[in-house]
Amino acid sequence: MATTHGAAHAGQTRRDFLFLAAGAGVGIGAALTVWPFIDSLNPSADVLALASTEVDIGKVPLGQQLTVLWRGKPVFVKHRNPEEIEKARADDSASMPDPQKDAERVKKPEWLVMLGVCTHLGCVPLGNQGPYGGWFCPCHGSAYDTSGRIRQGPAPRNLEIPPYAFLNDTRIKIG
Amino acid sequence: MAFQSDNKVIKWIEYRLPIFTLLDHAVGTYPAPKNLSYWWNFGSLAGLMLVVQIVTGIVLVMHYTPHTSLAFTSVEHIMRDVNYGWLIRYIHMNGASFFFIAVYFHIFRGLYYGSYKAPRELLWFLGIIIYLLMMATAFMGYVLPWGQMSFWGATVITNLFSAIPVVGESIVTLLWGGFSVGNPTLNRLFSLHYLLPFIIVGLVILHIWALHQHGSNNPLGIDKKDSRDTIPFHPYYTIKDLFGIAVFLLVFSIFLFYSPNFFGEPDNYIEANPLVTPAHIVPEWYLLPFYAILRSVPSKLGGVILMFAAILILFVLPWLDTSRVRSAKFRPVYKQFFWIFLANCLLLGVVGAKPPEGIWVLIGRLATVYYFAHFLVICPLVGWFERPRPLPTSINEAVLPKAAAAAGE
Ligand code: FES
């Protein structure tokens, strides 16, 4: 009696094991098969290759802004005048959603380089507008100050600073 | 109950595949309540528009080029060079709006007459899923002409997903296939725009299947009892539906031929420019109430959550509405709140079209709060406290009181 019971029990566990192993194998196989299809939607090699842009900033007059395209996104290169720099620094300790000092956002105070992409839902903010004298996003009303920091509206973060470097006094390389 | 016919061909087919019996059950002898009003026409109208959109869409694809450098010009090519291209495109463009018009009537009819209540919850669910897929399909279709509104609409909508914590940014990159909306994005939206309508067709078949399980609801909201409460679908409702279609198409034609760009935005006749956002970006009219809710919340994630919740809340409505009585005809309190709710939805639509400044922000917030309060507070409480008016004992008696009295004698 005991042996029969044991044998039946053993058969049962072996079958269970095979069942679970086969199930797991099918599951993992399905996941591995699906992955190439999902990953094919990610940026392709040629898109990833468009890494950097060089910009001549020598001709941007004081107070004006140049907009260039980098990786399909607009980048603002703003030649700030002393009042704007002054205003940005004065607000360094004001309360804001994403606190940052103006000095952390620039390499040279008169040149503010940042992505012209609203951190809310990606519209291009308009320059010299809004209650803080910086940028104003027409889409849902986010207002940025003269340092590109978010001060009011639904956007959660300051305008992003892309990686860039000054090649000389009049040329920068973005990316 | 099988379909009877003397035709040899029909018999031959029927013996092998009983499709005539199926069709006969679906639209022939199917017993429908005898008191359906014209509010019950919008289901078939929505079905018609789905077919119109698929047929015109298939033809448009034969002339359209899904590439950022050619999409805009290929649409203009359809408008100017292709024979009757203007007509086919305008039918497709206005057809989307009229599809939504039919569906909104259909949804609000369901809300008024309690069509979502037991035993029709799954029927209601399928309807909501169809509605969600319709919105996705319409959004993707709007991107294809690659105008300014197409581009910035796509940017804003895809960016909604960046609100998801941690994985949001990766999801958005995955959706775009790049670092911004671009050619890979256009191509995948085109592919899905072609696919989803056929999935909608499948869901519509399930929707009708679920409908026929317990039959249509009716203006009285009471169950049909016997054959005196019903009439066969054909010819009574086939002819009524055809009449509705004629009227609906007449209105459609007025817009189509006299004001084809009424529902559109002039900015979409400017080719997409990733450097300039149009001063007022607004979605198509049928999405405006949800857009208003999105903008009313002063937080990115919160806005996105509330916007999706505004639709998903419809899934729990059958349980939030605690009243046993279906039709608002017999619910004096709910009836008034229904009209307030409808007005509030229209108000949200107006807010969604306005720039997010000044008084509109406040109105938008109040209307958003009311939208949710209707479902979460008003529906349960009214169902609890309201005293419904007495229900008639049968459809037949309510519709033909004299005949019923005579029969009773
Ligand atoms: S995208 Fe700028 S405020 Fe919404």
Coordinates of C-alpha atoms and ligand atoms in Angstrom, one line a residue:
Chain A
M1 CA 0.0 0.0 0.0
A2 CA 2.7 2.4 1.1
T3 CA 4.7 1.8 -2.1
T4 CA 1.8 2.2 -4.4
H5 CA 1.0 5.5 -2.7
G6 CA 4.6 6.5 -2.9
A7 CA 4.8 5.7 -6.6
A8 CA 1.6 7.5 -7.4
H9 CA 2.9 10.5 -5.5
A10 CA 6.3 10.4 -7.3
G11 CA 4.5 10.3 -10.6
Q12 CA 2.4 13.2 -9.6
T13 CA 5.4 15.4 -8.7
R14 CA 7.3 14.4 -11.8
R15 CA 4.3 15.4 -14.0
D16 CA 3.9 18.6 -12.1
F17 CA 7.6 19.4 -12.5
L18 CA 7.4 18.8 -16.3
F19 CA 4.3 20.8 -16.5
L20 CA 5.8 23.8 -14.7
A21 CA 9.1 23.5 -16.6
A22 CA 7.3 23.4 -20.0
G23 CA 5.2 26.4 -18.9
A24 CA 8.2 28.4 -17.8
G25 CA 10.0 27.5 -21.0
V26 CA 7.1 28.7 -23.2
G27 CA 6.8 31.9 -21.1
I28 CA 10.5 32.8 -21.4
G29 CA 10.5 31.9 -25.1
A30 CA 7.5 34.1 -25.7
A31 CA 9.2 37.0 -23.8
L32 CA 12.4 36.5 -25.8
T33 CA 10.4 36.5 -29.1
V34 CA 8.5 39.6 -28.2
W35 CA 11.5 41.7 -27.2
P36 CA 12.9 42.2 -30.7
F37 CA 9.6 43.6 -31.8
I38 CA 9.4 46.0 -28.9
D39 CA 13.0 47.1 -29.2
S40 CA 12.6 47.7 -32.9
L41 CA 10.5 50.7 -31.9
N42 CA 13.5 52.3 -30.0
P43 CA 15.7 54.8 -31.8
S44 CA 17.6 53.1 -34.7
A45 CA 21.3 53.4 -35.2
D46 CA 21.1 56.3 -37.7
V47 CA 19.0 58.3 -35.3
L48 CA 21.4 57.7 -32.5
A49 CA 24.3 58.8 -34.7
L50 CA 23.0 62.4 -35.0
A51 CA 24.8 63.3 -31.9
S52 CA 26.3 66.9 -32.1
T53 CA 25.8 70.3 -33.7
E54 CA 28.3 73.2 -33.9
V55 CA 26.9 76.7 -33.7
D56 CA 28.4 80.1 -34.5
I57 CA 27.1 82.5 -31.8
G58 CA 29.3 85.5 -32.7
K59 CA 26.4 87.2 -34.5
V60 CA 23.8 87.0 -31.8
P61 CA 23.2 90.5 -30.5
L62 CA 22.9 91.2 -26.8
G63 CA 19.4 90.4 -25.6
Q64 CA 18.6 88.2 -28.6
Q65 CA 18.2 84.5 -28.9
L66 CA 19.2 81.9 -31.5
T67 CA 17.3 78.7 -32.0
V68 CA 19.0 75.7 -33.5
L69 CA 17.9 72.2 -34.1
W70 CA 19.7 69.4 -32.2
R71 CA 18.5 65.8 -32.3
G72 CA 15.2 67.1 -33.8
K73 CA 14.7 69.4 -30.8
P74 CA 15.1 73.2 -30.7
V75 CA 17.9 74.5 -28.6
F76 CA 17.8 78.1 -27.3
V77 CA 21.1 80.1 -27.3
K78 CA 20.3 83.2 -25.5
H79 CA 22.6 86.2 -25.3
R80 CA 21.5 87.6 -21.9
N81 CA 21.9 91.3 -21.1
P82 CA 23.1 92.4 -17.6
E83 CA 19.5 93.1 -16.4
E84 CA 18.4 89.6 -17.2
I85 CA 21.5 88.1 -15.5
E86 CA 20.9 90.3 -12.5
K87 CA 17.2 89.3 -12.3
A88 CA 18.1 85.6 -12.6
R89 CA 20.7 85.9 -9.7
A90 CA 18.4 87.9 -7.5
D91 CA 15.8 85.1 -7.7
D92 CA 18.3 82.4 -6.7
S93 CA 16.8 82.0 -3.3
A94 CA 13.2 82.5 -4.3
S95 CA 10.9 79.5 -3.8
M96 CA 10.4 77.5 -7.0
P97 CA 9.4 74.0 -8.0
D98 CA 12.8 72.9 -9.1
P99 CA 15.4 75.1 -7.1
Q100 CA 18.6 75.7 -8.9
K101 CA 21.1 78.6 -8.8
D102 CA 21.6 80.6 -12.0
A103 CA 25.4 79.9 -11.8
E104 CA 24.7 76.1 -12.1
R105 CA 22.8 76.7 -15.3
V106 CA 25.4 78.6 -17.4
K107 CA 29.0 78.2 -18.4
K108 CA 29.3 82.0 -19.1
P109 CA 26.7 84.1 -17.5
E110 CA 25.8 86.0 -20.7
W111 CA 25.2 82.8 -22.7
L112 CA 22.2 80.7 -21.6
V113 CA 22.1 77.4 -23.6
M114 CA 19.1 75.2 -23.0
L115 CA 16.6 72.9 -24.7
G116 CA 13.6 74.9 -26.0
V117 CA 11.3 72.1 -24.9
C118 CA 8.7 72.8 -22.2
T119 CA 9.2 70.2 -19.5
H120 CA 5.4 69.8 -19.3
L121 CA 4.4 68.3 -22.6
G122 CA 7.1 69.4 -25.0
C123 CA 5.9 72.6 -26.7
V124 CA 8.4 75.4 -27.6
P125 CA 8.1 78.3 -25.1
L126 CA 8.0 81.8 -26.4
G127 CA 10.9 84.2 -25.5
N128 CA 10.7 87.5 -23.6
Q129 CA 7.2 86.7 -22.4
G130 CA 5.3 85.8 -19.3
P131 CA 5.2 87.1 -15.7
Y132 CA 8.9 86.4 -15.1
G133 CA 10.3 88.0 -18.2
G134 CA 11.8 84.8 -19.4
W135 CA 9.9 82.3 -21.5
F136 CA 6.2 81.5 -21.6
C137 CA 4.7 78.2 -22.9
P138 CA 1.5 78.9 -24.9
C139 CA 0.3 75.4 -24.6
H140 CA -0.7 75.2 -21.0
G141 CA 0.7 78.3 -19.5
S142 CA 4.0 77.4 -17.9
A143 CA 6.2 80.5 -17.1
Y144 CA 10.0 80.3 -17.0
D145 CA 12.3 83.0 -15.6
T146 CA 15.4 84.6 -17.3
S147 CA 17.4 81.6 -16.2
G148 CA 14.9 79.1 -17.8
R149 CA 13.7 78.0 -14.4
I150 CA 10.1 77.0 -14.0
R151 CA 8.2 79.5 -11.8
Q152 CA 4.6 79.0 -12.5
G153 CA 2.3 76.5 -14.3
P154 CA 2.1 72.8 -14.8
A155 CA 5.7 72.1 -16.0
P156 CA 7.6 70.1 -13.3
R157 CA 11.3 70.9 -14.1
N158 CA 13.5 73.8 -15.3
L159 CA 14.3 73.9 -19.0
E160 CA 16.9 71.3 -19.6
I161 CA 20.6 72.2 -20.2
P162 CA 22.0 70.0 -23.0
P163 CA 25.7 69.0 -22.9
Y164 CA 27.7 71.7 -24.7
A165 CA 31.1 73.2 -24.8
F166 CA 32.7 76.5 -25.9
L167 CA 35.1 75.8 -28.8
N168 CA 36.2 79.4 -28.7
D169 CA 34.6 82.7 -27.9
T170 CA 32.2 82.6 -30.8
R171 CA 31.6 78.9 -31.3
I172 CA 29.9 76.3 -29.3
K173 CA 29.3 72.6 -29.8
I174 CA 26.1 71.0 -28.6
G175 CA 26.0 67.3 -27.8
Chain B
M1 CA -35.8 28.5 -35.2
A2 CA -33.4 27.9 -38.2
F3 CA -33.8 30.2 -41.1
Q4 CA -36.3 28.9 -43.7
S5 CA -35.9 29.3 -47.4
D6 CA -36.8 27.5 -50.6
N7 CA -33.8 28.9 -52.5
K8 CA -31.5 26.0 -53.4
V9 CA -28.3 28.0 -53.1
I10 CA -29.2 29.4 -49.7
K11 CA -30.1 25.9 -48.5
W12 CA -26.9 24.5 -49.8
I13 CA -24.9 27.1 -47.9
E14 CA -27.0 27.1 -44.8
Y15 CA -26.5 23.3 -44.5
R16 CA -22.7 23.8 -44.4
L17 CA -22.5 27.2 -42.7
P18 CA -25.6 28.4 -40.9
I19 CA -24.8 32.1 -41.7
F20 CA -28.3 33.0 -42.8
T21 CA -29.7 31.8 -39.4
L22 CA -27.1 34.0 -37.7
L23 CA -28.0 37.1 -39.8
D24 CA -31.7 36.4 -39.3
H25 CA -31.2 36.4 -35.6
A26 CA -29.1 39.5 -35.6
V27 CA -31.2 41.8 -37.8
G28 CA -34.2 39.9 -39.1
T29 CA -36.6 38.4 -36.6
Y30 CA -34.6 39.7 -33.6
P31 CA -37.4 40.9 -31.2
A32 CA -36.8 44.6 -30.3
P33 CA -38.8 46.5 -27.7
K34 CA -41.7 48.2 -29.6
N35 CA -41.1 51.6 -27.9
L36 CA -37.6 52.5 -29.1
S37 CA -37.4 56.2 -29.8
Y38 CA -35.1 58.1 -32.2
W39 CA -32.4 58.2 -29.6
W40 CA -31.9 54.6 -30.4
N41 CA -30.8 55.4 -33.9
F42 CA -27.3 56.5 -33.1
G43 CA -25.9 53.0 -32.7
S44 CA -26.5 52.1 -36.3
L45 CA -25.4 55.6 -37.3
A46 CA -22.1 55.0 -35.5
G47 CA -21.8 51.7 -37.3
L48 CA -22.4 53.4 -40.6
M49 CA -19.7 56.0 -40.0
L50 CA -17.2 53.2 -39.1
V51 CA -17.8 51.7 -42.5
V52 CA -17.5 55.1 -44.2
Q53 CA -14.2 55.8 -42.5
I54 CA -12.8 52.4 -43.4
V55 CA -13.8 52.7 -47.1
T56 CA -12.5 56.3 -47.6
G57 CA -9.4 55.5 -45.5
I58 CA -8.4 52.5 -47.7
V59 CA -8.7 54.7 -50.8
L60 CA -6.8 57.6 -49.2
V61 CA -3.9 55.3 -48.4
M62 CA -3.5 54.5 -52.1
H63 CA -2.5 58.2 -52.6
Y64 CA -0.8 59.1 -49.3
T65 CA 3.0 58.9 -48.5
P66 CA 3.9 58.3 -44.8
H67 CA 7.2 60.2 -44.8
T68 CA 7.9 63.5 -43.0
S69 CA 9.2 65.0 -46.2
L70 CA 6.3 64.0 -48.4
A71 CA 3.3 63.5 -46.1
F72 CA 2.1 67.1 -46.2
T73 CA 2.5 67.4 -50.0
S74 CA 0.9 64.1 -50.6
V75 CA -2.2 65.2 -48.8
E76 CA -2.2 68.4 -50.9
H77 CA -1.7 66.1 -53.9
I78 CA -4.9 64.2 -52.9
M79 CA -6.7 67.5 -52.5
R80 CA -5.7 69.0 -55.9
D81 CA -4.6 66.3 -58.3
V82 CA -6.3 63.0 -57.5
N83 CA -9.7 62.7 -59.1
Y84 CA -12.3 63.4 -56.4
G85 CA -9.5 63.3 -53.9
W86 CA -10.9 66.4 -52.2
L87 CA -14.2 64.7 -51.8
I88 CA -12.8 61.5 -50.4
R89 CA -10.5 63.3 -48.0
Y90 CA -13.2 65.7 -46.8
I91 CA -15.6 62.7 -46.2
H92 CA -12.8 61.1 -44.1
M93 CA -12.0 64.3 -42.2
N94 CA -15.6 65.2 -41.5
G95 CA -16.6 61.6 -41.1
A96 CA -14.4 61.4 -38.0
S97 CA -16.3 64.3 -36.4
F98 CA -19.7 62.8 -37.3
F99 CA -18.6 59.4 -36.0
F100 CA -17.9 61.1 -32.7
I101 CA -21.2 63.0 -32.9
A102 CA -23.1 59.8 -33.3
V103 CA -21.1 58.1 -30.5
Y104 CA -21.6 61.0 -28.1
F105 CA -25.4 60.9 -28.7
H106 CA -25.2 57.1 -28.2
I107 CA -23.3 57.4 -24.9
F108 CA -25.5 60.1 -23.4
R109 CA -28.6 58.2 -24.4
G110 CA -27.1 55.3 -22.5
L111 CA -26.5 57.5 -19.5
Y112 CA -30.0 58.9 -19.5
Y113 CA -31.9 55.6 -19.9
G114 CA -29.5 53.6 -17.6
S115 CA -28.4 51.3 -20.4
Y116 CA -25.3 50.5 -18.5
K117 CA -27.1 48.7 -15.6
A118 CA -27.4 45.0 -15.1
P119 CA -27.4 42.9 -17.1
R120 CA -25.8 45.1 -19.7
E121 CA -22.5 46.0 -17.9
L122 CA -20.3 44.1 -20.3
L123 CA -22.1 45.7 -23.2
W124 CA -21.2 49.0 -21.7
F125 CA -17.6 48.0 -21.1
L126 CA -17.2 47.0 -24.8
G127 CA -18.6 50.4 -25.7
I128 CA -16.1 52.3 -23.5
I129 CA -13.2 50.3 -25.1
I130 CA -14.5 51.1 -28.5
Y131 CA -14.7 54.8 -27.5
L132 CA -11.1 54.7 -26.2
L133 CA -9.8 53.0 -29.4
M134 CA -11.7 55.6 -31.5
M135 CA -10.0 58.4 -29.7
A136 CA -6.6 56.7 -30.2
T137 CA -7.4 56.2 -33.9
A138 CA -8.6 59.7 -34.4
F139 CA -5.5 61.1 -32.8
M140 CA -3.2 59.1 -35.0
G141 CA -5.1 60.0 -38.1
Y142 CA -4.8 63.7 -37.2
V143 CA -1.0 63.3 -37.2
L144 CA -0.8 61.9 -40.7
P145 CA -1.2 65.1 -42.8
W146 CA 1.9 66.4 -40.9
G147 CA 0.7 69.9 -40.4
Q148 CA 1.5 72.1 -37.5
M149 CA -1.4 70.9 -35.4
S150 CA -0.5 67.3 -36.3
F151 CA 3.1 67.7 -35.2
W152 CA 2.4 69.6 -31.9
G153 CA -0.7 67.5 -31.1
A154 CA 1.5 64.4 -31.4
T155 CA 4.2 66.0 -29.3
V156 CA 1.9 67.0 -26.5
I157 CA 0.0 63.7 -26.4
T158 CA 3.0 61.4 -26.5
N159 CA 4.6 63.6 -23.8
L160 CA 1.7 62.7 -21.6
F161 CA 3.5 59.4 -21.0
S162 CA 6.6 61.2 -19.7
A163 CA 4.6 61.9 -16.6
I164 CA 4.8 58.3 -15.5
P165 CA 7.5 58.1 -12.8
V166 CA 10.8 56.3 -13.5
V167 CA 10.1 54.7 -16.9
G168 CA 8.2 57.7 -18.4
E169 CA 11.1 59.0 -20.5
S170 CA 12.0 55.6 -21.9
I171 CA 8.4 55.0 -22.9
V172 CA 8.3 58.3 -24.7
T173 CA 11.5 57.5 -26.6
L174 CA 10.1 54.2 -27.5
L175 CA 6.9 55.8 -28.8
W176 CA 8.9 58.3 -30.8
G177 CA 11.6 56.0 -32.1
G178 CA 13.9 59.0 -31.6
F179 CA 14.5 62.0 -29.4
S180 CA 11.5 63.9 -30.7
V181 CA 8.4 63.3 -32.9
G182 CA 9.8 62.5 -36.3
N183 CA 9.7 60.2 -39.2
P184 CA 9.7 56.9 -37.2
T185 CA 6.8 58.3 -35.2
L186 CA 4.8 59.1 -38.3
N187 CA 5.4 55.7 -39.7
R188 CA 4.3 53.8 -36.6
L189 CA 1.2 56.0 -36.1
F190 CA 0.3 55.3 -39.7
S191 CA 0.6 51.6 -39.2
L192 CA -1.6 51.7 -36.1
H193 CA -4.1 54.0 -37.7
Y194 CA -4.7 51.4 -40.3
L195 CA -4.9 48.6 -37.8
L196 CA -7.2 49.9 -35.1
P197 CA -10.4 50.4 -37.1
F198 CA -10.4 46.7 -37.9
I199 CA -10.0 45.9 -34.2
I200 CA -12.9 48.3 -33.6
V201 CA -14.9 46.2 -36.1
G202 CA -14.2 43.1 -34.0
L203 CA -15.3 44.9 -30.8
V204 CA -18.4 46.1 -32.5
I205 CA -19.3 42.6 -33.3
L206 CA -18.8 41.6 -29.7
H207 CA -20.8 44.7 -28.7
I208 CA -23.8 43.6 -30.8
W209 CA -23.5 40.1 -29.6
A210 CA -23.7 41.3 -26.0
L211 CA -26.6 43.5 -26.9
H212 CA -28.6 40.7 -28.4
Q213 CA -28.1 38.5 -25.3
H214 CA -30.6 40.6 -23.3
G215 CA -31.9 42.8 -26.1
S216 CA -32.0 46.6 -26.4
N217 CA -32.8 48.7 -23.4
N218 CA -35.8 51.0 -24.1
P219 CA -37.1 54.4 -23.0
L220 CA -39.0 52.9 -20.1
G221 CA -36.0 51.0 -18.9
I222 CA -38.1 48.0 -18.0
D223 CA -37.5 44.4 -19.2
K224 CA -39.6 43.1 -22.0
K225 CA -41.9 40.3 -20.8
D226 CA -43.6 38.6 -23.8
S227 CA -44.1 39.0 -27.5
R228 CA -46.6 41.8 -27.0
D229 CA -43.8 44.0 -25.9
T230 CA -41.7 43.5 -29.0
I231 CA -41.7 43.8 -32.7
P232 CA -39.3 42.1 -35.2
F233 CA -36.3 44.2 -36.0
H234 CA -37.0 43.9 -39.7
P235 CA -38.8 45.7 -41.2
Y236 CA -39.7 48.0 -38.4
Y237 CA -36.3 49.1 -37.2
T238 CA -34.4 48.6 -40.4
I239 CA -36.7 51.2 -42.0
K240 CA -36.4 53.5 -39.0
D241 CA -32.6 53.2 -39.0
L242 CA -32.6 53.9 -42.7
F243 CA -34.7 57.0 -42.2
G244 CA -32.2 58.1 -39.5
I245 CA -29.3 57.5 -41.8
A246 CA -30.9 59.7 -44.5
V247 CA -31.4 62.6 -42.1
F248 CA -27.9 62.2 -40.6
L249 CA -26.3 62.0 -44.0
L250 CA -28.2 65.1 -45.0
V251 CA -26.6 67.1 -42.1
F252 CA -23.3 65.5 -42.9
S253 CA -23.5 66.7 -46.5
I254 CA -24.2 70.2 -45.4
F255 CA -20.9 70.3 -43.6
L256 CA -19.1 68.2 -46.2
F257 CA -20.0 70.5 -49.2
Y258 CA -20.5 73.9 -47.6
S259 CA -18.2 74.0 -44.7
P260 CA -15.7 71.2 -45.0
N261 CA -13.1 72.8 -42.7
F262 CA -15.6 73.8 -40.0
F263 CA -14.2 71.2 -37.5
G264 CA -10.6 71.6 -38.5
E265 CA -7.9 74.1 -37.5
P266 CA -6.4 76.4 -40.1
D267 CA -2.9 75.9 -38.6
N268 CA -3.0 72.3 -39.9
Y269 CA -2.6 73.7 -43.4
I270 CA 0.9 74.8 -42.4
E271 CA 3.5 72.2 -42.8
A272 CA 5.0 70.9 -39.5
N273 CA 7.8 72.9 -38.0
P274 CA 9.6 71.6 -35.0
L275 CA 11.0 75.0 -34.1
V276 CA 7.7 76.9 -33.7
T277 CA 4.7 75.9 -31.6
P278 CA 1.4 77.5 -32.8
A279 CA 0.1 80.1 -30.4
H280 CA -3.0 78.1 -29.6
I281 CA -2.7 74.4 -29.8
V282 CA -6.0 72.7 -29.4
P283 CA -6.9 69.1 -30.1
E284 CA -9.9 68.2 -32.2
W285 CA -13.3 69.2 -30.7
Y286 CA -14.2 65.7 -29.5
L287 CA -11.2 65.6 -27.2
L288 CA -11.6 69.1 -25.7
P289 CA -13.4 68.2 -22.4
F290 CA -10.5 65.8 -21.5
Y291 CA -7.9 68.4 -22.6
A292 CA -9.6 70.9 -20.2
I293 CA -9.4 68.4 -17.4
L294 CA -5.7 67.8 -18.2
R295 CA -4.9 71.5 -18.0
S296 CA -7.0 72.2 -14.9
V297 CA -4.6 70.3 -12.6
P298 CA -1.5 72.3 -11.7
S299 CA 0.6 69.1 -11.7
K300 CA 1.8 67.2 -14.7
L301 CA 1.3 63.7 -13.4
G302 CA -1.9 64.7 -11.6
G303 CA -3.4 66.1 -14.8
V304 CA -2.6 63.0 -16.8
I305 CA -4.0 60.7 -14.2
L306 CA -7.3 62.7 -13.9
M307 CA -7.6 62.9 -17.7
F308 CA -7.5 59.1 -18.0
A309 CA -9.6 58.7 -14.9
A310 CA -12.3 60.8 -16.5
I311 CA -12.9 58.0 -19.0
L312 CA -12.0 55.0 -16.9
I313 CA -14.6 56.1 -14.3
L314 CA -17.2 55.1 -16.8
F315 CA -16.2 51.5 -16.1
V316 CA -17.4 51.6 -12.5
L317 CA -20.5 53.6 -13.2
P318 CA -22.8 50.5 -13.2
W319 CA -21.9 50.2 -9.5
L320 CA -21.7 53.9 -8.6
D321 CA -25.3 54.4 -9.7
T322 CA -27.1 52.7 -6.9
S323 CA -30.6 53.1 -8.3
R324 CA -32.5 50.0 -9.4
V325 CA -34.5 52.0 -11.9
R326 CA -32.9 52.4 -15.3
S327 CA -34.7 55.1 -17.1
A328 CA -34.4 58.7 -16.0
K329 CA -38.0 59.1 -17.0
F330 CA -38.9 57.6 -13.6
R331 CA -36.1 59.3 -11.7
P332 CA -37.1 62.9 -11.0
V333 CA -33.9 63.9 -9.2
Y334 CA -31.3 62.0 -11.4
K335 CA -33.0 63.5 -14.5
Q336 CA -32.0 67.0 -13.4
F337 CA -28.5 66.0 -12.5
F338 CA -28.2 64.3 -15.9
W339 CA -28.8 67.6 -17.7
I340 CA -26.5 69.5 -15.4
F341 CA -23.8 66.8 -16.1
L342 CA -24.3 67.2 -19.8
A343 CA -24.1 71.0 -19.6
N344 CA -20.9 70.6 -17.5
C345 CA -19.3 68.4 -20.2
L346 CA -20.1 71.0 -22.8
L347 CA -18.7 73.7 -20.5
L348 CA -15.5 71.6 -20.2
G349 CA -15.4 71.4 -24.0
V350 CA -15.5 75.2 -24.2
V351 CA -12.8 75.6 -21.5
G352 CA -10.6 73.2 -23.5
A353 CA -10.8 75.4 -26.5
K354 CA -9.9 78.6 -24.6
P355 CA -6.3 79.7 -23.7
P356 CA -5.4 78.6 -20.2
E357 CA -5.5 82.1 -18.6
G358 CA -7.6 84.2 -16.2
I359 CA -11.1 83.1 -15.4
W360 CA -11.0 80.0 -17.7
V361 CA -8.5 78.3 -15.3
L362 CA -10.9 78.7 -12.4
I363 CA -14.0 77.6 -14.5
G364 CA -12.0 74.6 -15.7
R365 CA -11.1 73.6 -12.2
L366 CA -14.7 73.9 -10.9
A367 CA -16.1 72.0 -13.9
T368 CA -13.5 69.2 -13.4
V369 CA -14.4 68.8 -9.8
Y370 CA -18.1 68.7 -10.7
Y371 CA -17.4 66.1 -13.4
F372 CA -15.9 63.7 -10.9
A373 CA -18.4 64.6 -8.2
H374 CA -21.2 63.6 -10.5
F375 CA -19.9 60.1 -10.6
L376 CA -18.5 59.7 -7.2
V377 CA -21.0 61.6 -5.0
I378 CA -24.2 62.5 -6.9
C379 CA -24.8 59.1 -8.6
P380 CA -24.5 57.0 -5.4
L381 CA -26.4 59.4 -3.2
V382 CA -29.2 60.2 -5.6
G383 CA -29.8 56.4 -6.1
W384 CA -30.0 56.1 -2.4
F385 CA -32.3 59.0 -1.5
E386 CA -34.4 59.5 -4.6
R387 CA -38.0 58.1 -4.7
P388 CA -38.5 56.9 -8.2
R389 CA -41.9 57.2 -9.8
P390 CA -44.0 54.0 -10.2
L391 CA -42.9 51.9 -13.1
P392 CA -45.5 50.6 -15.7
T393 CA -46.1 46.9 -15.5
S394 CA -45.2 46.2 -19.1
I395 CA -43.9 48.0 -22.2
N396 CA -47.1 47.2 -24.0
E397 CA -49.3 48.7 -21.4
A398 CA -47.4 51.9 -21.2
V399 CA -47.2 52.3 -25.0
L400 CA -50.7 51.2 -25.9
P401 CA -52.8 51.9 -22.7
K402 CA -56.1 51.6 -24.6
A403 CA -55.3 48.4 -26.4
A404 CA -54.0 46.9 -23.1
A405 CA -57.2 48.0 -21.3
A406 CA -59.4 46.5 -24.1
A407 CA -57.4 43.3 -24.0
G408 CA -57.9 43.1 -20.3
E409 CA -61.7 43.4 -20.6
Ligands
FES1 S1 3.7 72.0 -22.9 FE1 4.3 73.8 -22.0 S2 2.9 74.2 -20.5 FE2 2.2 72.3 -21.4

